[in-house]
Amino acid sequence: MYLEEQLISFIWWNTSLSFGKKRNLEDESRKVIFDTINKFTSSDVDCIVLTEISEEDVKEIRVECNLRGYKIRSIFDKVGKTHFDFCVIYKNATLEILGQPIKIDKIVNNKSYKLGVRVKFFEKNSKEIFHTIFSHWPARIYGTDIQKRNEMSARLRFSIESDIIEKYRADELGEPFIILLGDYNEEPFSVHLSENLKSTRDKFLVKKKPDLFYNPFWGDLSLKENQQHIGSYYFKKGDITRWYTLDQIMYSHAFVDGKEWEVVDFLDRIMAFPELFSLITDNESKLDHFPILGIIRKVN
C-alpha cells in the first residue's frame, strides 16, 4: 500500500570543484556543475550531497544556483592534516537535519583517515529518522594499501553497529533506517565493501539478514542498452578499462523489509546527462564523476 507515492530522493556527487581549498575546475566546467544542481532542484530532488568542494564553492553555489525552498549546510570538519569536505542541499519542506554532523575517523600509524560523516535527518511527513553516512575514501593511486583500507572499512562498520544498530536494538526501536552514500574508490565487489561493510547485491538475503546492506550499484558494472557509460567514474588513462563504479548508495535492512519505507529499484541510477558525459570524457577536463541517484518510497 502506497500513500500517494511519497518519495524521497538523494543525489550523491563528487563534483571535482576543488581539492582542499584549491580550485580545480575552470569557469566553463563550473557552469555545467551549477546548471546540473539547478536541474536537480528544479526537479524537486530532496537531498543533494556534494564532495570535493570548498567553502568558496559553497558561496558560489548560493549565488549561482536556484535554492528556493532548500537549505544548504557545509561540513568542513578537520581530521588530522586534512578535513571533510561535504555540502548538503536539502528540501526544507521535507527534511530537517537533527543536531550536528558526527565525524567518523581512524588513526593508523599516526595518520588520520576520514571514514565518513553521520548526518541524522528528520523526515517531516512521516516523522521518521534517517541516518545517513557520507564517505569519500582516498584513491588507491595515492598509495593507500590493502591493510589500511581493511581497517578503514572495518572501523566504519563498527561505528555503524555500535552507534546506531545496537542502540536501536537495545532500546527495542526496531531496525534503523540507514543510508550510506559515498565515493569509496572501491567497486561493489571489493572485500572492503562486500565483506567488511557487509553490503550485497542480494536483496532477498538482506530481507532475511538485518545486518546486511543492499547495494543496487552492482547493476552498474556492465553496459546497458542505449548507454555509453559503464560506471560512475571515468579514468582517462585506463589501459584495460576506463570505467569504474566507485560512487554508490547502500541501504540498511529496514529499507528492504519494506514495512514503512522501501528502496526503489530502477535502471538509471547514474545521472549521465549528455553535457556531463561530454565533459567527463574530454581529455582536457578534470571532471571525472557522474552524480548518482537513490530513491526511497513510503509504504504505509
PDB file of C-alpha atoms in Angstrom:
ATOM      1  CA  MET A   1       0.000   0.000   0.000  1.00  0.00           C
ATOM      2  CA  TYR A   2       1.477   3.347  -1.061  1.00  0.00           C
ATOM      3  CA  LEU A   3       0.297   6.726   0.164  1.00  0.00           C
ATOM      4  CA  GLU A   4       0.189   8.861  -2.983  1.00  0.00           C
ATOM      5  CA  GLU A   5       3.684   7.693  -3.918  1.00  0.00           C
ATOM      6  CA  GLN A   6       5.553   9.630  -1.248  1.00  0.00           C
ATOM      7  CA  LEU A   7       9.141   9.508  -2.494  1.00  0.00           C
ATOM      8  CA  ILE A   8      12.388  10.848  -1.040  1.00  0.00           C
ATOM      9  CA  SER A   9      15.288  11.254  -3.462  1.00  0.00           C
ATOM     10  CA  PHE A  10      19.017  11.501  -2.726  1.00  0.00           C
ATOM     11  CA  ILE A  11      21.825  12.633  -5.023  1.00  0.00           C
ATOM     12  CA  TRP A  12      25.496  11.929  -4.319  1.00  0.00           C
ATOM     13  CA  TRP A  13      28.124  13.708  -6.422  1.00  0.00           C
ATOM     14  CA  ASN A  14      31.893  14.039  -6.355  1.00  0.00           C
ATOM     15  CA  THR A  15      31.959  17.384  -8.160  1.00  0.00           C
ATOM     16  CA  SER A  16      35.745  17.848  -8.590  1.00  0.00           C
ATOM     17  CA  LEU A  17      35.159  21.568  -7.945  1.00  0.00           C
ATOM     18  CA  SER A  18      38.111  21.851  -5.546  1.00  0.00           C
ATOM     19  CA  PHE A  19      40.872  19.759  -3.992  1.00  0.00           C
ATOM     20  CA  GLY A  20      41.188  21.017  -0.452  1.00  0.00           C
ATOM     21  CA  LYS A  21      40.992  24.781  -0.782  1.00  0.00           C
ATOM     22  CA  LYS A  22      42.467  24.754  -4.291  1.00  0.00           C
ATOM     23  CA  ARG A  23      40.067  25.478  -7.128  1.00  0.00           C
ATOM     24  CA  ASN A  24      40.135  22.573  -9.589  1.00  0.00           C
ATOM     25  CA  LEU A  25      37.585  23.270 -12.330  1.00  0.00           C
ATOM     26  CA  GLU A  26      37.581  26.304 -14.589  1.00  0.00           C
ATOM     27  CA  ASP A  27      34.606  28.563 -15.260  1.00  0.00           C
ATOM     28  CA  GLU A  28      33.063  26.631 -18.169  1.00  0.00           C
ATOM     29  CA  SER A  29      33.084  23.349 -16.249  1.00  0.00           C
ATOM     30  CA  ARG A  30      31.853  25.047 -13.099  1.00  0.00           C
ATOM     31  CA  LYS A  31      28.875  26.416 -15.011  1.00  0.00           C
ATOM     32  CA  VAL A  32      27.950  22.854 -16.044  1.00  0.00           C
ATOM     33  CA  ILE A  33      28.122  21.798 -12.379  1.00  0.00           C
ATOM     34  CA  PHE A  34      25.881  24.660 -11.259  1.00  0.00           C
ATOM     35  CA  ASP A  35      23.440  24.076 -14.136  1.00  0.00           C
ATOM     36  CA  THR A  36      23.202  20.415 -13.100  1.00  0.00           C
ATOM     37  CA  ILE A  37      22.494  21.355  -9.481  1.00  0.00           C
ATOM     38  CA  ASN A  38      19.741  23.644 -10.786  1.00  0.00           C
ATOM     39  CA  LYS A  39      18.371  20.718 -12.774  1.00  0.00           C
ATOM     40  CA  PHE A  40      18.157  18.709  -9.550  1.00  0.00           C
ATOM     41  CA  THR A  41      16.478  21.452  -7.518  1.00  0.00           C
ATOM     42  CA  SER A  42      14.008  22.233 -10.316  1.00  0.00           C
ATOM     43  CA  SER A  43      13.149  18.500 -10.310  1.00  0.00           C
ATOM     44  CA  ASP A  44      12.451  18.641  -6.550  1.00  0.00           C
ATOM     45  CA  VAL A  45      15.261  16.296  -5.518  1.00  0.00           C
ATOM     46  CA  ASP A  46      15.039  16.146  -1.731  1.00  0.00           C
ATOM     47  CA  CYS A  47      18.715  15.874  -0.776  1.00  0.00           C
ATOM     48  CA  ILE A  48      21.888  16.624  -2.752  1.00  0.00           C
ATOM     49  CA  VAL A  49      25.244  15.694  -1.202  1.00  0.00           C
ATOM     50  CA  LEU A  50      28.370  17.150  -2.816  1.00  0.00           C
ATOM     51  CA  THR A  51      32.046  16.453  -2.164  1.00  0.00           C
ATOM     52  CA  GLU A  52      35.416  17.722  -3.457  1.00  0.00           C
ATOM     53  CA  ILE A  53      34.154  21.169  -2.677  1.00  0.00           C
ATOM     54  CA  SER A  54      35.470  24.212  -0.796  1.00  0.00           C
ATOM     55  CA  GLU A  55      33.862  26.919   1.293  1.00  0.00           C
ATOM     56  CA  GLU A  56      34.331  29.306  -1.636  1.00  0.00           C
ATOM     57  CA  ASP A  57      32.484  26.845  -3.874  1.00  0.00           C
ATOM     58  CA  VAL A  58      29.583  26.789  -1.410  1.00  0.00           C
ATOM     59  CA  LYS A  59      29.414  30.585  -1.526  1.00  0.00           C
ATOM     60  CA  GLU A  60      29.327  30.404  -5.318  1.00  0.00           C
ATOM     61  CA  ILE A  61      26.559  27.780  -5.249  1.00  0.00           C
ATOM     62  CA  ARG A  62      24.462  30.101  -3.082  1.00  0.00           C
ATOM     63  CA  VAL A  63      24.767  32.761  -5.800  1.00  0.00           C
ATOM     64  CA  GLU A  64      24.634  30.678  -8.987  1.00  0.00           C
ATOM     65  CA  CYS A  65      22.041  28.055  -8.059  1.00  0.00           C
ATOM     66  CA  ASN A  66      18.313  28.290  -7.505  1.00  0.00           C
ATOM     67  CA  LEU A  67      17.940  27.164  -3.898  1.00  0.00           C
ATOM     68  CA  ARG A  68      14.416  28.444  -3.298  1.00  0.00           C
ATOM     69  CA  GLY A  69      12.797  26.014  -0.847  1.00  0.00           C
ATOM     70  CA  TYR A  70      16.164  24.460   0.053  1.00  0.00           C
ATOM     71  CA  LYS A  71      18.593  24.777   2.928  1.00  0.00           C
ATOM     72  CA  ILE A  72      22.322  24.371   2.459  1.00  0.00           C
ATOM     73  CA  ARG A  73      24.750  23.001   5.037  1.00  0.00           C
ATOM     74  CA  SER A  74      28.522  22.723   4.622  1.00  0.00           C
ATOM     75  CA  ILE A  75      30.646  20.218   6.556  1.00  0.00           C
ATOM     76  CA  PHE A  76      34.343  21.058   6.722  1.00  0.00           C
ATOM     77  CA  ASP A  77      35.440  19.372   9.952  1.00  0.00           C
ATOM     78  CA  LYS A  78      39.185  18.919  10.344  1.00  0.00           C
ATOM     79  CA  VAL A  79      40.715  15.440  10.626  1.00  0.00           C
ATOM     80  CA  GLY A  80      44.452  15.477  11.320  1.00  0.00           C
ATOM     81  CA  LYS A  81      46.126  17.410   8.498  1.00  0.00           C
ATOM     82  CA  THR A  82      43.107  17.085   6.231  1.00  0.00           C
ATOM     83  CA  HIS A  83      39.370  17.733   6.527  1.00  0.00           C
ATOM     84  CA  PHE A  84      35.963  16.521   5.421  1.00  0.00           C
ATOM     85  CA  ASP A  85      34.548  18.482   2.501  1.00  0.00           C
ATOM     86  CA  PHE A  86      30.820  17.939   2.091  1.00  0.00           C
ATOM     87  CA  CYS A  87      27.947  20.210   1.183  1.00  0.00           C
ATOM     88  CA  VAL A  88      24.328  19.148   1.757  1.00  0.00           C
ATOM     89  CA  ILE A  89      21.471  20.845  -0.084  1.00  0.00           C
ATOM     90  CA  TYR A  90      18.134  19.621   1.239  1.00  0.00           C
ATOM     91  CA  LYS A  91      14.482  20.442   0.745  1.00  0.00           C
ATOM     92  CA  ASN A  92      13.115  22.402   3.679  1.00  0.00           C
ATOM     93  CA  ALA A  93       9.546  21.124   3.294  1.00  0.00           C
ATOM     94  CA  THR A  94      10.664  17.500   3.510  1.00  0.00           C
ATOM     95  CA  LEU A  95      13.794  17.158   5.626  1.00  0.00           C
ATOM     96  CA  GLU A  96      15.419  18.640   8.693  1.00  0.00           C
ATOM     97  CA  ILE A  97      18.935  17.944   9.958  1.00  0.00           C
ATOM     98  CA  LEU A  98      18.938  17.000  13.635  1.00  0.00           C
ATOM     99  CA  GLY A  99      21.911  18.061  15.745  1.00  0.00           C
ATOM    100  CA  GLN A 100      25.454  18.354  14.462  1.00  0.00           C
ATOM    101  CA  PRO A 101      27.105  16.058  11.906  1.00  0.00           C
ATOM    102  CA  ILE A 102      29.282  13.434  13.603  1.00  0.00           C
ATOM    103  CA  LYS A 103      32.635  12.687  12.021  1.00  0.00           C
ATOM    104  CA  ILE A 104      33.886   9.100  11.864  1.00  0.00           C
ATOM    105  CA  ASP A 105      37.654   8.823  11.560  1.00  0.00           C
ATOM    106  CA  LYS A 106      40.500   6.482  12.444  1.00  0.00           C
ATOM    107  CA  ILE A 107      44.183   6.984  13.249  1.00  0.00           C
ATOM    108  CA  VAL A 108      46.571   4.422  11.735  1.00  0.00           C
ATOM    109  CA  ASN A 109      50.308   4.822  12.427  1.00  0.00           C
ATOM    110  CA  ASN A 110      49.758   8.436  13.487  1.00  0.00           C
ATOM    111  CA  LYS A 111      47.911   9.213  10.249  1.00  0.00           C
ATOM    112  CA  SER A 112      44.243  10.210  10.276  1.00  0.00           C
ATOM    113  CA  TYR A 113      41.746   8.697   7.846  1.00  0.00           C
ATOM    114  CA  LYS A 114      38.338  10.138   7.002  1.00  0.00           C
ATOM    115  CA  LEU A 115      35.830   7.281   7.147  1.00  0.00           C
ATOM    116  CA  GLY A 116      32.637   9.298   6.930  1.00  0.00           C
ATOM    117  CA  VAL A 117      30.302  11.855   8.442  1.00  0.00           C
ATOM    118  CA  ARG A 118      26.993  10.839  10.022  1.00  0.00           C
ATOM    119  CA  VAL A 119      24.061  13.176   9.426  1.00  0.00           C
ATOM    120  CA  LYS A 120      20.675  12.483  11.012  1.00  0.00           C
ATOM    121  CA  PHE A 121      17.636  13.573   9.008  1.00  0.00           C
ATOM    122  CA  PHE A 122      14.095  14.014  10.286  1.00  0.00           C
ATOM    123  CA  GLU A 123      11.500  13.338   7.568  1.00  0.00           C
ATOM    124  CA  LYS A 124       8.741  15.824   8.305  1.00  0.00           C
ATOM    125  CA  ASN A 125       5.734  13.983   6.891  1.00  0.00           C
ATOM    126  CA  SER A 126       6.279  10.526   8.390  1.00  0.00           C
ATOM    127  CA  LYS A 127       8.249  11.777  11.441  1.00  0.00           C
ATOM    128  CA  GLU A 128      10.846   9.094  10.624  1.00  0.00           C
ATOM    129  CA  ILE A 129      14.578   9.362  11.340  1.00  0.00           C
ATOM    130  CA  PHE A 130      17.043   8.575   8.546  1.00  0.00           C
ATOM    131  CA  HIS A 131      20.691   8.018   9.480  1.00  0.00           C
ATOM    132  CA  THR A 132      22.916   8.936   6.540  1.00  0.00           C
ATOM    133  CA  ILE A 133      26.681   8.485   6.327  1.00  0.00           C
ATOM    134  CA  PHE A 134      28.677  10.374   3.694  1.00  0.00           C
ATOM    135  CA  SER A 135      32.081   8.942   2.756  1.00  0.00           C
ATOM    136  CA  HIS A 136      34.886   9.933   0.406  1.00  0.00           C
ATOM    137  CA  TRP A 137      37.705   7.439   0.760  1.00  0.00           C
ATOM    138  CA  PRO A 138      41.222   8.039  -0.599  1.00  0.00           C
ATOM    139  CA  ALA A 139      42.094   6.845  -4.080  1.00  0.00           C
ATOM    140  CA  ARG A 140      44.280   3.783  -4.492  1.00  0.00           C
ATOM    141  CA  ILE A 141      46.566   5.679  -6.860  1.00  0.00           C
ATOM    142  CA  TYR A 142      47.796   7.675  -3.882  1.00  0.00           C
ATOM    143  CA  GLY A 143      49.268   4.570  -2.279  1.00  0.00           C
ATOM    144  CA  THR A 144      46.623   3.532   0.229  1.00  0.00           C
ATOM    145  CA  ASP A 145      47.423  -0.122   0.886  1.00  0.00           C
ATOM    146  CA  ILE A 146      45.034  -3.011   1.429  1.00  0.00           C
ATOM    147  CA  GLN A 147      45.621  -3.228   5.185  1.00  0.00           C
ATOM    148  CA  LYS A 148      44.705   0.420   5.714  1.00  0.00           C
ATOM    149  CA  ARG A 149      41.574   0.049   3.616  1.00  0.00           C
ATOM    150  CA  ASN A 150      40.664  -3.052   5.603  1.00  0.00           C
ATOM    151  CA  GLU A 151      40.995  -1.068   8.817  1.00  0.00           C
ATOM    152  CA  MET A 152      39.004   1.853   7.414  1.00  0.00           C
ATOM    153  CA  SER A 153      36.070  -0.244   6.210  1.00  0.00           C
ATOM    154  CA  ALA A 154      36.053  -2.385   9.373  1.00  0.00           C
ATOM    155  CA  ARG A 155      36.094   0.737  11.562  1.00  0.00           C
ATOM    156  CA  LEU A 156      33.205   2.283   9.642  1.00  0.00           C
ATOM    157  CA  ARG A 157      31.221  -0.925  10.024  1.00  0.00           C
ATOM    158  CA  PHE A 158      31.993  -0.989  13.763  1.00  0.00           C
ATOM    159  CA  SER A 159      30.777   2.602  14.100  1.00  0.00           C
ATOM    160  CA  ILE A 160      27.521   1.794  12.301  1.00  0.00           C
ATOM    161  CA  GLU A 161      26.885  -1.195  14.552  1.00  0.00           C
ATOM    162  CA  SER A 162      27.865   0.354  17.886  1.00  0.00           C
ATOM    163  CA  ASP A 163      26.487   3.866  17.371  1.00  0.00           C
ATOM    164  CA  ILE A 164      23.261   3.082  15.527  1.00  0.00           C
ATOM    165  CA  ILE A 165      22.178  -0.555  15.136  1.00  0.00           C
ATOM    166  CA  GLU A 166      22.975  -1.846  18.639  1.00  0.00           C
ATOM    167  CA  LYS A 167      21.418   1.208  20.290  1.00  0.00           C
ATOM    168  CA  TYR A 168      18.193   0.734  18.354  1.00  0.00           C
ATOM    169  CA  ARG A 169      18.030  -2.928  19.303  1.00  0.00           C
ATOM    170  CA  ALA A 170      18.853  -2.257  22.955  1.00  0.00           C
ATOM    171  CA  ASP A 171      16.041   0.297  23.134  1.00  0.00           C
ATOM    172  CA  GLU A 172      13.706  -2.026  21.188  1.00  0.00           C
ATOM    173  CA  LEU A 173      13.203   0.574  18.462  1.00  0.00           C
ATOM    174  CA  GLY A 174      13.303  -1.948  15.635  1.00  0.00           C
ATOM    175  CA  GLU A 175      15.749  -1.765  12.752  1.00  0.00           C
ATOM    176  CA  PRO A 176      17.140   1.693  11.892  1.00  0.00           C
ATOM    177  CA  PHE A 177      16.857   3.362   8.502  1.00  0.00           C
ATOM    178  CA  ILE A 178      20.471   3.835   7.374  1.00  0.00           C
ATOM    179  CA  ILE A 179      21.691   5.121   4.005  1.00  0.00           C
ATOM    180  CA  LEU A 180      25.372   5.060   3.037  1.00  0.00           C
ATOM    181  CA  LEU A 181      26.363   7.486   0.280  1.00  0.00           C
ATOM    182  CA  GLY A 182      29.891   7.807  -0.981  1.00  0.00           C
ATOM    183  CA  ASP A 183      32.778   7.737  -3.382  1.00  0.00           C
ATOM    184  CA  TYR A 184      34.539   4.745  -1.871  1.00  0.00           C
ATOM    185  CA  ASN A 185      37.214   4.418  -4.554  1.00  0.00           C
ATOM    186  CA  GLU A 186      36.196   0.761  -4.469  1.00  0.00           C
ATOM    187  CA  GLU A 187      33.797  -1.154  -6.689  1.00  0.00           C
ATOM    188  CA  PRO A 188      30.830  -3.052  -5.196  1.00  0.00           C
ATOM    189  CA  PHE A 189      32.631  -6.406  -5.292  1.00  0.00           C
ATOM    190  CA  SER A 190      35.655  -5.254  -3.271  1.00  0.00           C
ATOM    191  CA  VAL A 191      36.246  -7.079   0.000  1.00  0.00           C
ATOM    192  CA  HIS A 192      36.141  -3.753   1.837  1.00  0.00           C
ATOM    193  CA  LEU A 193      32.562  -3.062   0.791  1.00  0.00           C
ATOM    194  CA  SER A 194      31.158  -6.572   0.472  1.00  0.00           C
ATOM    195  CA  GLU A 195      32.727  -8.364   3.446  1.00  0.00           C
ATOM    196  CA  ASN A 196      33.885  -5.620   5.805  1.00  0.00           C
ATOM    197  CA  LEU A 197      30.965  -3.245   5.318  1.00  0.00           C
ATOM    198  CA  LYS A 198      28.579  -6.177   4.696  1.00  0.00           C
ATOM    199  CA  SER A 199      26.934  -4.917   1.521  1.00  0.00           C
ATOM    200  CA  THR A 200      25.469  -7.212  -1.114  1.00  0.00           C
ATOM    201  CA  ARG A 201      23.582  -7.310  -4.411  1.00  0.00           C
ATOM    202  CA  ASP A 202      21.267  -9.985  -2.934  1.00  0.00           C
ATOM    203  CA  LYS A 203      18.206  -8.001  -1.899  1.00  0.00           C
ATOM    204  CA  PHE A 204      16.368 -11.143  -0.806  1.00  0.00           C
ATOM    205  CA  LEU A 205      19.198 -12.067   1.562  1.00  0.00           C
ATOM    206  CA  VAL A 206      19.172  -8.558   3.070  1.00  0.00           C
ATOM    207  CA  LYS A 207      15.495  -9.090   3.849  1.00  0.00           C
ATOM    208  CA  LYS A 208      16.419 -12.220   5.827  1.00  0.00           C
ATOM    209  CA  LYS A 209      19.592 -10.866   7.458  1.00  0.00           C
ATOM    210  CA  PRO A 210      19.178  -7.486   9.204  1.00  0.00           C
ATOM    211  CA  ASP A 211      22.944  -6.888   9.455  1.00  0.00           C
ATOM    212  CA  LEU A 212      23.422  -6.594   5.682  1.00  0.00           C
ATOM    213  CA  PHE A 213      23.231  -3.547   3.419  1.00  0.00           C
ATOM    214  CA  TYR A 214      21.647  -3.669  -0.020  1.00  0.00           C
ATOM    215  CA  ASN A 215      23.874  -2.247  -2.770  1.00  0.00           C
ATOM    216  CA  PRO A 216      21.948  -1.792  -6.037  1.00  0.00           C
ATOM    217  CA  PHE A 217      25.048  -0.433  -7.791  1.00  0.00           C
ATOM    218  CA  TRP A 218      26.140  -3.969  -8.610  1.00  0.00           C
ATOM    219  CA  GLY A 219      23.753  -3.386 -11.501  1.00  0.00           C
ATOM    220  CA  ASP A 220      26.005  -0.661 -12.921  1.00  0.00           C
ATOM    221  CA  LEU A 221      29.088  -2.779 -13.588  1.00  0.00           C
ATOM    222  CA  SER A 222      28.233  -3.568 -17.204  1.00  0.00           C
ATOM    223  CA  LEU A 223      26.977  -1.792 -20.298  1.00  0.00           C
ATOM    224  CA  LYS A 224      23.217  -1.320 -20.603  1.00  0.00           C
ATOM    225  CA  GLU A 225      21.164  -0.768 -23.726  1.00  0.00           C
ATOM    226  CA  ASN A 226      21.285   2.805 -25.083  1.00  0.00           C
ATOM    227  CA  GLN A 227      24.057   3.826 -22.681  1.00  0.00           C
ATOM    228  CA  GLN A 228      27.634   4.884 -23.324  1.00  0.00           C
ATOM    229  CA  HIS A 229      28.862   4.951 -19.736  1.00  0.00           C
ATOM    230  CA  ILE A 230      29.762   1.789 -17.791  1.00  0.00           C
ATOM    231  CA  GLY A 231      30.061   3.189 -14.287  1.00  0.00           C
ATOM    232  CA  SER A 232      30.091   6.439 -12.334  1.00  0.00           C
ATOM    233  CA  TYR A 233      33.795   7.290 -12.729  1.00  0.00           C
ATOM    234  CA  TYR A 234      35.879   7.723 -15.891  1.00  0.00           C
ATOM    235  CA  PHE A 235      39.658   7.240 -15.726  1.00  0.00           C
ATOM    236  CA  LYS A 236      41.043   8.706 -18.930  1.00  0.00           C
ATOM    237  CA  LYS A 237      44.361   6.830 -18.758  1.00  0.00           C
ATOM    238  CA  GLY A 238      42.922   3.369 -18.138  1.00  0.00           C
ATOM    239  CA  ASP A 239      44.728   0.563 -20.006  1.00  0.00           C
ATOM    240  CA  ILE A 240      42.166  -2.229 -19.544  1.00  0.00           C
ATOM    241  CA  THR A 241      39.070  -0.237 -18.613  1.00  0.00           C
ATOM    242  CA  ARG A 242      38.311   3.443 -18.230  1.00  0.00           C
ATOM    243  CA  TRP A 243      35.028   2.965 -16.345  1.00  0.00           C
ATOM    244  CA  TYR A 244      34.558   2.179 -12.664  1.00  0.00           C
ATOM    245  CA  THR A 245      31.553   2.117 -10.333  1.00  0.00           C
ATOM    246  CA  LEU A 246      33.084   3.905  -7.349  1.00  0.00           C
ATOM    247  CA  ASP A 247      30.102   6.020  -6.289  1.00  0.00           C
ATOM    248  CA  GLN A 248      27.404   4.052  -4.513  1.00  0.00           C
ATOM    249  CA  ILE A 249      24.324   4.394  -2.311  1.00  0.00           C
ATOM    250  CA  MET A 250      23.585   1.484   0.038  1.00  0.00           C
ATOM    251  CA  TYR A 251      20.532   0.776   2.182  1.00  0.00           C
ATOM    252  CA  SER A 252      20.026  -0.967   5.506  1.00  0.00           C
ATOM    253  CA  HIS A 253      17.645  -3.869   6.113  1.00  0.00           C
ATOM    254  CA  ALA A 254      14.749  -1.592   7.131  1.00  0.00           C
ATOM    255  CA  PHE A 255      14.542  -0.229   3.576  1.00  0.00           C
ATOM    256  CA  VAL A 256      14.393  -3.751   2.143  1.00  0.00           C
ATOM    257  CA  ASP A 257      11.982  -5.182   4.701  1.00  0.00           C
ATOM    258  CA  GLY A 258       9.568  -2.591   3.353  1.00  0.00           C
ATOM    259  CA  LYS A 259       7.245  -2.206   6.331  1.00  0.00           C
ATOM    260  CA  GLU A 260       7.390   1.600   6.443  1.00  0.00           C
ATOM    261  CA  TRP A 261       9.863   2.765   3.788  1.00  0.00           C
ATOM    262  CA  GLU A 262      11.425   0.826   0.936  1.00  0.00           C
ATOM    263  CA  VAL A 263      14.236   1.353  -1.548  1.00  0.00           C
ATOM    264  CA  VAL A 264      13.051   1.866  -5.123  1.00  0.00           C
ATOM    265  CA  ASP A 265      14.898  -0.159  -7.758  1.00  0.00           C
ATOM    266  CA  PHE A 266      15.276   1.460 -11.171  1.00  0.00           C
ATOM    267  CA  LEU A 267      17.778   1.403 -14.050  1.00  0.00           C
ATOM    268  CA  ASP A 268      19.119   4.945 -14.397  1.00  0.00           C
ATOM    269  CA  ARG A 269      20.895   5.386 -11.072  1.00  0.00           C
ATOM    270  CA  ILE A 270      23.869   7.123 -12.713  1.00  0.00           C
ATOM    271  CA  MET A 271      22.962  10.607 -13.943  1.00  0.00           C
ATOM    272  CA  ALA A 272      24.950  10.589 -17.198  1.00  0.00           C
ATOM    273  CA  PHE A 273      23.445  13.708 -18.734  1.00  0.00           C
ATOM    274  CA  PRO A 274      24.857  14.430 -22.243  1.00  0.00           C
ATOM    275  CA  GLU A 275      26.588  17.638 -21.154  1.00  0.00           C
ATOM    276  CA  LEU A 276      28.261  15.785 -18.264  1.00  0.00           C
ATOM    277  CA  PHE A 277      29.249  12.854 -20.475  1.00  0.00           C
ATOM    278  CA  SER A 278      30.915  15.215 -22.963  1.00  0.00           C
ATOM    279  CA  LEU A 279      32.813  16.942 -20.191  1.00  0.00           C
ATOM    280  CA  ILE A 280      33.852  13.801 -18.308  1.00  0.00           C
ATOM    281  CA  THR A 281      35.174  12.041 -21.439  1.00  0.00           C
ATOM    282  CA  ASP A 282      37.019  15.152 -22.642  1.00  0.00           C
ATOM    283  CA  ASN A 283      40.751  14.553 -22.170  1.00  0.00           C
ATOM    284  CA  GLU A 284      41.245  18.176 -21.123  1.00  0.00           C
ATOM    285  CA  SER A 285      38.545  18.111 -18.443  1.00  0.00           C
ATOM    286  CA  LYS A 286      39.205  17.449 -14.759  1.00  0.00           C
ATOM    287  CA  LEU A 287      35.636  16.366 -14.018  1.00  0.00           C
ATOM    288  CA  ASP A 288      35.555  12.561 -13.735  1.00  0.00           C
ATOM    289  CA  HIS A 289      32.449  11.535 -11.741  1.00  0.00           C
ATOM    290  CA  PHE A 290      28.757  11.432 -12.609  1.00  0.00           C
ATOM    291  CA  PRO A 291      26.170  12.170  -9.918  1.00  0.00           C
ATOM    292  CA  ILE A 292      24.187   9.151  -8.736  1.00  0.00           C
ATOM    293  CA  LEU A 293      20.578   8.880  -7.587  1.00  0.00           C
ATOM    294  CA  GLY A 294      18.805   6.904  -4.872  1.00  0.00           C
ATOM    295  CA  ILE A 295      15.072   6.881  -4.130  1.00  0.00           C
ATOM    296  CA  ILE A 296      13.065   5.580  -1.187  1.00  0.00           C
ATOM    297  CA  ARG A 297       9.284   5.268  -1.006  1.00  0.00           C
ATOM    298  CA  LYS A 298       6.785   5.411   1.864  1.00  0.00           C
ATOM    299  CA  VAL A 299       4.908   2.139   2.160  1.00  0.00           C
ATOM    300  CA  ASN A 300       2.252   2.768   4.812  1.00  0.00           C
TER     301      ASN A 300
END
